[in-house]
Coordinates of N, CA and C in Angstrom, one line a residue:
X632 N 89.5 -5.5 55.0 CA 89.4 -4.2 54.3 C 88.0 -3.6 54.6
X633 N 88.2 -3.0 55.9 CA 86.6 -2.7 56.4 C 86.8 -1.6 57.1
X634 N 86.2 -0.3 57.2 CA 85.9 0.7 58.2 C 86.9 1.8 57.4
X635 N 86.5 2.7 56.9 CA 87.1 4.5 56.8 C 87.8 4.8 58.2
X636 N 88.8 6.0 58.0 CA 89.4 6.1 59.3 C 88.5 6.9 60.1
X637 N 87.1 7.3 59.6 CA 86.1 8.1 60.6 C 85.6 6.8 61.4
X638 N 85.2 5.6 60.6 CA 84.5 4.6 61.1 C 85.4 3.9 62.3
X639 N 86.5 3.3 61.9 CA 87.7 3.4 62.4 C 87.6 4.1 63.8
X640 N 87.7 5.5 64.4 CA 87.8 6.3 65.2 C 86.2 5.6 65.8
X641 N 85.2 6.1 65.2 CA 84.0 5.7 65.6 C 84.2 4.3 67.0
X642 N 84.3 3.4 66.2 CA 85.0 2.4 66.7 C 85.3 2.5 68.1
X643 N 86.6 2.8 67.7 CA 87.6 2.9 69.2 C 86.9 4.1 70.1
X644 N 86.3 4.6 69.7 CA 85.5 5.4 70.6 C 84.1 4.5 71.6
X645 N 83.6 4.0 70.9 CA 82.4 3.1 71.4 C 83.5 1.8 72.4
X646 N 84.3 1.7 71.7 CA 85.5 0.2 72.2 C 86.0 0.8 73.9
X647 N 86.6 2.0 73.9 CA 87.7 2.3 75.2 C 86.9 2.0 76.4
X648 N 85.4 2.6 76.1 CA 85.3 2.5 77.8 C 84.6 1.3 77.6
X649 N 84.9 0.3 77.3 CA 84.2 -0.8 77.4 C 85.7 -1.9 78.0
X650 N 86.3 -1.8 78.2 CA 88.0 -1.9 78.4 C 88.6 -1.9 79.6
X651 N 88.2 -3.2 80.3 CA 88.4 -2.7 81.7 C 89.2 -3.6 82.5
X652 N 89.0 -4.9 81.6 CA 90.4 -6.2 81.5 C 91.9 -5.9 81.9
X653 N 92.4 -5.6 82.5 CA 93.6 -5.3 82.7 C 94.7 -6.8 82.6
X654 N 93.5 -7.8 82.9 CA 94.5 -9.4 82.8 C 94.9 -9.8 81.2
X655 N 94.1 -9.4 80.4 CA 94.0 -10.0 78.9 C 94.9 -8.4 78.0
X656 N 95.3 -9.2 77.2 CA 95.8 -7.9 76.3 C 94.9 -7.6 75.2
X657 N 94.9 -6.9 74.9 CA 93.9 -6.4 73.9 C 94.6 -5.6 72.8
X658 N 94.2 -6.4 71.5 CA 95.1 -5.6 70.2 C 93.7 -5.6 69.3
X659 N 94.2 -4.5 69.0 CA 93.2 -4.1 67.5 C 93.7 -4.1 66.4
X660 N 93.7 -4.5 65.3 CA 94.6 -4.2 63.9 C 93.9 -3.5 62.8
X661 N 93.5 -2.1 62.6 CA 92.8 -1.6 61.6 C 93.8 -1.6 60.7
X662 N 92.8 -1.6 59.6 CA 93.5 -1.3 58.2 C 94.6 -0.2 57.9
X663 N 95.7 -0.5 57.0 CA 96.5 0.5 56.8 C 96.5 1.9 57.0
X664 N 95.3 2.6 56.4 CA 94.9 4.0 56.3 C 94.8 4.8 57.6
X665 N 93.9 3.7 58.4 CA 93.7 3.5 60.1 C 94.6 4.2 61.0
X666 N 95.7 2.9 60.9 CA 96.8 3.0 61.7 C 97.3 3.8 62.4
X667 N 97.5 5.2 61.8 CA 98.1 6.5 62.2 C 97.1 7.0 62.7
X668 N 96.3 7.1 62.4 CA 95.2 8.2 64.0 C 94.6 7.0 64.9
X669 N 94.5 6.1 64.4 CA 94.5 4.7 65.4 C 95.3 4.7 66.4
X670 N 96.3 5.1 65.8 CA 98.0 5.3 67.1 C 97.6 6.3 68.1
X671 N 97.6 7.4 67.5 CA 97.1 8.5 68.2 C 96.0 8.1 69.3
X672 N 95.0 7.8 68.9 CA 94.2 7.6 69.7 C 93.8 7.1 70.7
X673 N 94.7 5.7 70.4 CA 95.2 4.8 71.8 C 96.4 4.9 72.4
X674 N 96.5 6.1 72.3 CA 98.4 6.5 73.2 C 97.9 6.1 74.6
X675 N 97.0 6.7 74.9 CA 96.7 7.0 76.1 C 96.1 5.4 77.0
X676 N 95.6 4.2 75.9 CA 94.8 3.5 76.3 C 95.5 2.2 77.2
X677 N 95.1 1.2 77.3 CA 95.4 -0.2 77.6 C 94.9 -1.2 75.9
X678 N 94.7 -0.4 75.4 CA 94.7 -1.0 74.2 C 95.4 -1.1 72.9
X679 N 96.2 -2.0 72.7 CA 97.6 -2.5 71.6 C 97.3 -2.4 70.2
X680 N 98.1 -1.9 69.6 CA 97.8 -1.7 68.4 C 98.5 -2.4 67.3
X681 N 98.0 -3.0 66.5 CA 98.7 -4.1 65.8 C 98.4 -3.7 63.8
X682 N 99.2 -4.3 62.9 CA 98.8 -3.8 61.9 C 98.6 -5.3 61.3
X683 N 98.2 -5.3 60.2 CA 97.8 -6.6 59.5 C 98.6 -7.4 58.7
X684 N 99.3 -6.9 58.5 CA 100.6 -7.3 57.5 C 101.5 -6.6 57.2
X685 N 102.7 -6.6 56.9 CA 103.8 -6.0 56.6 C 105.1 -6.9 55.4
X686 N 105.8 -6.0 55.1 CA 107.2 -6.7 54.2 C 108.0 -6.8 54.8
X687 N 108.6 -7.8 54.1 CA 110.1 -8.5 55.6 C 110.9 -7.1 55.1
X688 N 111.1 -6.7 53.9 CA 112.3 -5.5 53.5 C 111.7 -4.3 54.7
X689 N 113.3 -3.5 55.0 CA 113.2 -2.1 55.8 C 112.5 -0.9 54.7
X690 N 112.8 -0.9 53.2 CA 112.8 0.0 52.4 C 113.6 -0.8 50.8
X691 N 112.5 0.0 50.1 CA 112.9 -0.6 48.3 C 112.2 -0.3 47.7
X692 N 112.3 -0.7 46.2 CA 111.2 -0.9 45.5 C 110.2 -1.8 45.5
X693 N 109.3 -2.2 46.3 CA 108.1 -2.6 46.9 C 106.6 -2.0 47.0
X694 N 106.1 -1.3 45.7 CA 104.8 -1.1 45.7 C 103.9 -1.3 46.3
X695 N 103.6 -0.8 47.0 CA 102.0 -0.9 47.8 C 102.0 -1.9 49.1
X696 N 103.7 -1.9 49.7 CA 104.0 -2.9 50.4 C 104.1 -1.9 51.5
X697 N 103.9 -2.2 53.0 CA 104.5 -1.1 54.3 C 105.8 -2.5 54.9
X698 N 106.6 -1.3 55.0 CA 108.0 -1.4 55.9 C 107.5 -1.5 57.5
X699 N 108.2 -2.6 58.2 CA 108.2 -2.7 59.7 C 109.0 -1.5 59.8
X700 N 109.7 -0.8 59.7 CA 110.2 0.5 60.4 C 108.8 1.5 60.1
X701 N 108.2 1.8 59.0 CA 107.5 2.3 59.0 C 106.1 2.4 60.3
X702 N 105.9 0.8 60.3 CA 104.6 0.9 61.6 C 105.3 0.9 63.0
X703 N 106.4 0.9 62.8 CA 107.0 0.4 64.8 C 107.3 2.3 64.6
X704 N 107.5 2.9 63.6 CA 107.4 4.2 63.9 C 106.1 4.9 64.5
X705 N 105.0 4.6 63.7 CA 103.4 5.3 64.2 C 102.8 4.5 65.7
X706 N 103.8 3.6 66.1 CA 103.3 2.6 67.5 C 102.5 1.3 67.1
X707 N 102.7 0.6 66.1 CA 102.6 -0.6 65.9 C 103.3 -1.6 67.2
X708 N 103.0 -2.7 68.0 CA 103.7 -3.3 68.5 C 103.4 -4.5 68.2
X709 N 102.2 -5.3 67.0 CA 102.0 -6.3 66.8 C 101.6 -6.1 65.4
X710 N 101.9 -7.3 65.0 CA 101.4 -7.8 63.3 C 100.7 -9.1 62.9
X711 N 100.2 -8.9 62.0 CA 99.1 -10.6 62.1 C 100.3 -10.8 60.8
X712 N 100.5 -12.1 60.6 CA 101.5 -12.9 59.9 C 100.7 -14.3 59.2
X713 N 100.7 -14.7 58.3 CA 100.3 -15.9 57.7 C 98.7 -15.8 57.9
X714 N 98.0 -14.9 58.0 CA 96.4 -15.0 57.7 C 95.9 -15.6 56.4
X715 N 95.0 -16.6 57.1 CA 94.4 -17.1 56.0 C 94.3 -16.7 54.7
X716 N 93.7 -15.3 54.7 CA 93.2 -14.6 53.7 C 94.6 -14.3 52.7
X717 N 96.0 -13.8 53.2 CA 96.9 -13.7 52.9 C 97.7 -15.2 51.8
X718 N 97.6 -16.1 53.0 CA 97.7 -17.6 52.6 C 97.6 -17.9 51.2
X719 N 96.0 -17.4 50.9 CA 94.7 -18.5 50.2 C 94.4 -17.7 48.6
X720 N 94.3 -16.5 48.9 CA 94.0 -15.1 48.5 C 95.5 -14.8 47.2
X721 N 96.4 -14.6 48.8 CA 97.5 -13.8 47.9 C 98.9 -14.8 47.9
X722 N 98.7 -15.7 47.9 CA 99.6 -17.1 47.9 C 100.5 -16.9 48.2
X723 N 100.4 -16.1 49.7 CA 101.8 -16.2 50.6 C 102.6 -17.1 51.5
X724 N 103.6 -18.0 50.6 CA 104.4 -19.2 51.1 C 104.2 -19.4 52.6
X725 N 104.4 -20.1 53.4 CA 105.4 -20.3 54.9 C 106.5 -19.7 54.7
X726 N 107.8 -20.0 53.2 CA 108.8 -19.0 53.4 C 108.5 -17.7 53.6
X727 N 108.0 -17.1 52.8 CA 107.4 -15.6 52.8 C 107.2 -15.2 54.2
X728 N 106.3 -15.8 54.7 CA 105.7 -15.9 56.3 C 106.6 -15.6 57.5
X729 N 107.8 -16.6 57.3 CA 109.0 -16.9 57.9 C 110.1 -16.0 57.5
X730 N 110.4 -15.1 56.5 CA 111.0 -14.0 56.4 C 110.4 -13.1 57.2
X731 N 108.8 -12.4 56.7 CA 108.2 -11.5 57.9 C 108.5 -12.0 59.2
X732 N 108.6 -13.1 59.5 CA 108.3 -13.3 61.0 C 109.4 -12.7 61.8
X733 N 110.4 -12.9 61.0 CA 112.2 -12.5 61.2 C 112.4 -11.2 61.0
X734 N 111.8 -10.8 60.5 CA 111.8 -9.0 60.2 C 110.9 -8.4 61.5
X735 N 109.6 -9.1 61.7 CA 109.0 -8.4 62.4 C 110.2 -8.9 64.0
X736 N 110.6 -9.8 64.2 CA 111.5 -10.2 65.5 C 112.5 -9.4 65.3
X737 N 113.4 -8.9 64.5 CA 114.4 -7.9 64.1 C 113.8 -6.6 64.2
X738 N 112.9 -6.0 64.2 CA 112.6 -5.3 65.0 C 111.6 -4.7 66.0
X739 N 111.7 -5.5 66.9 CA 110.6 -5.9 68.1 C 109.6 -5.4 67.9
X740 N 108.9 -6.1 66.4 CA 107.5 -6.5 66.5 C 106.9 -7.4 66.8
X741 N 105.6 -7.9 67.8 CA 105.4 -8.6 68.1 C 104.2 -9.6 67.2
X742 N 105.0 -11.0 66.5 CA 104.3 -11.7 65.2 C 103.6 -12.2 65.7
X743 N 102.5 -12.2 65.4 CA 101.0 -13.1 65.6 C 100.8 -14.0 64.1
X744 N 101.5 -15.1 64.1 CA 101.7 -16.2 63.1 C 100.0 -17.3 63.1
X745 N 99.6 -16.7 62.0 CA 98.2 -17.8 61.9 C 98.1 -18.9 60.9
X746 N 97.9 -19.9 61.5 CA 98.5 -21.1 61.0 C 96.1 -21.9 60.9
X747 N 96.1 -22.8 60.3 CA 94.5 -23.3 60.4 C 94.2 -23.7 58.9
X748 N 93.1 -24.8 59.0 CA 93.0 -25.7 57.5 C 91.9 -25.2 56.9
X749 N 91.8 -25.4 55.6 CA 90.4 -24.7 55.1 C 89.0 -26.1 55.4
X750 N 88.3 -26.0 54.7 CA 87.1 -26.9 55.4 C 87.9 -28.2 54.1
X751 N 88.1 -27.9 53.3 CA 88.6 -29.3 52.1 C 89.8 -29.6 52.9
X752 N 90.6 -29.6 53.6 CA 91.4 -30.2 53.9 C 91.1 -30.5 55.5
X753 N 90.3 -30.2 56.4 CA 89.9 -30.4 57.5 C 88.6 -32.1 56.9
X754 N 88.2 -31.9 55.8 CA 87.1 -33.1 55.4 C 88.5 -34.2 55.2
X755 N 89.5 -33.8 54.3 CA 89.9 -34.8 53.9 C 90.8 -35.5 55.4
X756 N 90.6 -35.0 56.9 CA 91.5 -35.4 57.6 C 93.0 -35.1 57.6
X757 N 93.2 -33.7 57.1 CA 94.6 -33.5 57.2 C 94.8 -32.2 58.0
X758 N 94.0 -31.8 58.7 CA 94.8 -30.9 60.0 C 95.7 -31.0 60.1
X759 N 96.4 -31.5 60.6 CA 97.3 -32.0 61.7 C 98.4 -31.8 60.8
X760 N 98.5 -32.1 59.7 CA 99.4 -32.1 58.7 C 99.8 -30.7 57.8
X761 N 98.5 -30.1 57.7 CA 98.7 -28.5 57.4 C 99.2 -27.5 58.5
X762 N 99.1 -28.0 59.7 CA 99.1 -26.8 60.9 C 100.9 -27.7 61.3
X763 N 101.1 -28.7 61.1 CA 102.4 -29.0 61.1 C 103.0 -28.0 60.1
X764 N 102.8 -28.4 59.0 CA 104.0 -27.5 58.1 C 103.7 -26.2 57.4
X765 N 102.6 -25.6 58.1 CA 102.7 -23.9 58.6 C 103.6 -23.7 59.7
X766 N 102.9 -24.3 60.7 CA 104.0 -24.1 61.8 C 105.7 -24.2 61.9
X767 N 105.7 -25.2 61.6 CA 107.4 -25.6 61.4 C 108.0 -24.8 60.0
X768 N 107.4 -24.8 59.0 CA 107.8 -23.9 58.1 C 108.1 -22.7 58.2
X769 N 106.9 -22.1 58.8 CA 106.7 -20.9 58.8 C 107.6 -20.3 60.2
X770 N 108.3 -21.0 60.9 CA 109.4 -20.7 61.9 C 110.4 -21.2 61.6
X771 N 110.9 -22.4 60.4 CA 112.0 -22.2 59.9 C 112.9 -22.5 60.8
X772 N 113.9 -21.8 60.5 CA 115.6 -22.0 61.2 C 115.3 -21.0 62.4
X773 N 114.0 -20.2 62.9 CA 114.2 -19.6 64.3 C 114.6 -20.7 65.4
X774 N 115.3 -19.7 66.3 CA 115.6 -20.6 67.6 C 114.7 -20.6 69.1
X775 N 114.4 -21.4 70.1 CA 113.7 -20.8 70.7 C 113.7 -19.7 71.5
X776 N 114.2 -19.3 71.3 CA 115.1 -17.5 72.0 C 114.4 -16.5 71.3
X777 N 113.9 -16.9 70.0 CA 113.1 -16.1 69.1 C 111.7 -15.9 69.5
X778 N 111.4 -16.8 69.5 CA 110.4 -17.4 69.6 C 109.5 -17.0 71.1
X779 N 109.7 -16.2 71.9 CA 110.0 -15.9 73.4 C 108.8 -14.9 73.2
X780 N 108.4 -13.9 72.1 CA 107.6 -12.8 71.9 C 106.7 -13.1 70.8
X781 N 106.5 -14.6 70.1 CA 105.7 -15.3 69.3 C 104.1 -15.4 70.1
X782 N 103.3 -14.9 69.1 CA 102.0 -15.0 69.5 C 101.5 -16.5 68.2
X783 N 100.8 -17.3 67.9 CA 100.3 -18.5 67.6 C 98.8 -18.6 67.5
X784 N 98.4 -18.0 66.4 CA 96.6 -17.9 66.6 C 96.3 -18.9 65.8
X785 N 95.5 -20.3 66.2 CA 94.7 -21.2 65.3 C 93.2 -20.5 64.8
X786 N 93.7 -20.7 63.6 CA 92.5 -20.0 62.6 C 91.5 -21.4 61.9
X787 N 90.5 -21.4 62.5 CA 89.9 -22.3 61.6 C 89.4 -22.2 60.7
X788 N 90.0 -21.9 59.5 CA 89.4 -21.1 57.9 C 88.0 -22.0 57.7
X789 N 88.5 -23.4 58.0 CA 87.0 -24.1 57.7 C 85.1 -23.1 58.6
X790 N 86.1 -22.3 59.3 CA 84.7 -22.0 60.1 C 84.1 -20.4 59.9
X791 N 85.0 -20.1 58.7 CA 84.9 -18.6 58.6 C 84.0 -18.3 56.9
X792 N 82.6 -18.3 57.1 CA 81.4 -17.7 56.3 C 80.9 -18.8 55.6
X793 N 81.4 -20.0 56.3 CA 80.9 -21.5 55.6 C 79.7 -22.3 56.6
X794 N 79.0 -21.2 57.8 CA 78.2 -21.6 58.6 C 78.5 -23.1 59.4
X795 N 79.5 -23.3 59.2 CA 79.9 -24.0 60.3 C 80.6 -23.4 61.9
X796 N 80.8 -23.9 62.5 CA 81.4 -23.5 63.7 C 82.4 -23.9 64.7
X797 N 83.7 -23.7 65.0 CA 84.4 -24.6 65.6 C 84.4 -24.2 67.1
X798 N 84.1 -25.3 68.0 CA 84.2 -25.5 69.1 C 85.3 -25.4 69.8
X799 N 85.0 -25.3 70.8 CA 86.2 -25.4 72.0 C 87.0 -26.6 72.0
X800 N 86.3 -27.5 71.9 CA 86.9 -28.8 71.6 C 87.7 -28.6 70.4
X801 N 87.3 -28.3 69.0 CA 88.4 -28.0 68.0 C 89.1 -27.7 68.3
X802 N 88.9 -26.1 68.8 CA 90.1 -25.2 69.0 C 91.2 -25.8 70.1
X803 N 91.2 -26.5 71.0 CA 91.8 -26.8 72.0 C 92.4 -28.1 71.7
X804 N 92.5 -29.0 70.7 CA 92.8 -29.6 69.8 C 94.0 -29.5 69.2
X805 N 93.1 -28.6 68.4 CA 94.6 -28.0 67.2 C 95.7 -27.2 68.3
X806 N 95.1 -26.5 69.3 CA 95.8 -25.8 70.2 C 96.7 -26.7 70.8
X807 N 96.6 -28.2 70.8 CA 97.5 -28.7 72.1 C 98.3 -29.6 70.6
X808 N 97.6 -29.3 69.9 CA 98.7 -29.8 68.5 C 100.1 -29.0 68.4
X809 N 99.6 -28.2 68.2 CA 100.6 -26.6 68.4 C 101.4 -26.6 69.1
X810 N 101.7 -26.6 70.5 CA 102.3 -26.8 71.7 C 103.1 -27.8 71.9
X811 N 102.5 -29.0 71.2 CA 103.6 -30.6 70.9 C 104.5 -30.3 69.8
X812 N 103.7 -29.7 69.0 CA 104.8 -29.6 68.1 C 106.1 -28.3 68.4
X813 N 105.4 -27.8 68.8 CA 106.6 -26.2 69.5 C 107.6 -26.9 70.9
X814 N 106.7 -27.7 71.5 CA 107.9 -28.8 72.1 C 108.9 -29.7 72.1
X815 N 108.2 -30.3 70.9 CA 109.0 -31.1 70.2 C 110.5 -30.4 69.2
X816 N 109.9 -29.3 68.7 CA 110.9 -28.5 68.2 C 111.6 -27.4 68.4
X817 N 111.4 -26.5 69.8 CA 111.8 -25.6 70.2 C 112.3 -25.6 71.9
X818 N 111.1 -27.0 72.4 CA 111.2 -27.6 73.7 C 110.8 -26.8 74.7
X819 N 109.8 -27.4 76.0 CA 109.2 -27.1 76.9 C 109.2 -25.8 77.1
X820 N 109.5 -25.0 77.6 CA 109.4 -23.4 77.8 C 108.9 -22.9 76.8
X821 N 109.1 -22.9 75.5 CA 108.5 -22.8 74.2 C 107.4 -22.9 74.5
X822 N 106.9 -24.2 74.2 CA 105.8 -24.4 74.3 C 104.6 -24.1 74.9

């Protein structure tokens, strides 16, 4: 919840010509308000525009909630899904998660599912155990057919404003955690 849509613009103005990566994809997800002149403004770019969250529903009574038809309308092509802050914050299930994920794959949005342990459960030695049943939960009954335009970002919440830091070694860790388990359950090409 950061940047006005002037700041916002600001932003992507200082960002574009710095943008020269053609190998790596590059997504930005400003805030709600953002979005729409955000769109606008990277029509023209190599840079992807993604929103932060969404409701699995097309349209309802859902207060203060955005519809996937709504952002795949303004050029959304990606969504962050299961964020921490979401998780921890606003006690959004793996079901919950796993509904969006199927909504955003219903209509070719591209889900960026973030799965990662807070620092109390990385002390107590349970990684492995939390990033299992985010992951497997939070994909549910998808098939690997689904799964084909799944993005998988390890979030180490333990390392986010608690002055710790996780390494390459962590991250590549939990990363090949991820990948056995996406093999084990969706099998090799998946993974």
């Amino acid at each position: 919840m950061h940047n006005t849509v002037k700041e916002t613009l600001s932003t992507l103005k200082e960002l574009l010509p710095l943008v020269r990566n053609e190998e790596a994809d590059i997504i930005i997800c400003p805030n709600f308000v953002s979005l729409s002149e955000a769109s606008v403004f990277l029509s023209d770019s190599a840079v992807n525009l993604g929103a932060q969250n969404m409701h699995y529903e097309d349209k309802g009574a859902f207060t203060g909630e955005v519809s996937p038809v709504f952002l795949k309308e303004i050029g959304v092509k990606y969504i962050i899904l299961g964020h921490s802050e979401r998780r921890h914050i606003f006690k959004e299930s793996n079901d919950l998660v796993n509904k969006k994920i199927k909504s955003a794959l219903r209509h070719k949005l591209q889900p960026i599912l973030c799965v990662g342990e807070t620092l109390e459960e990385r002390e107590k030695d349970v990684t492995f155990d939390v990033i299992r049943e985010q992951v497997l939960c939070s994909l549910g009954d998808l098939k690997s057919d689904d799964l084909k335009d799944l993005i998988i970002a390890y979030e180490p919440v333990w390392a986010i404003g608690t002055g710790k830091t996780a390494t390459k070694e962590d991250a590549n860790e939990a990363i090949g955690y991820i990948r056995k388990l996406l093999k084990d359950s969706f099998g090799e090409d998946t993974a």
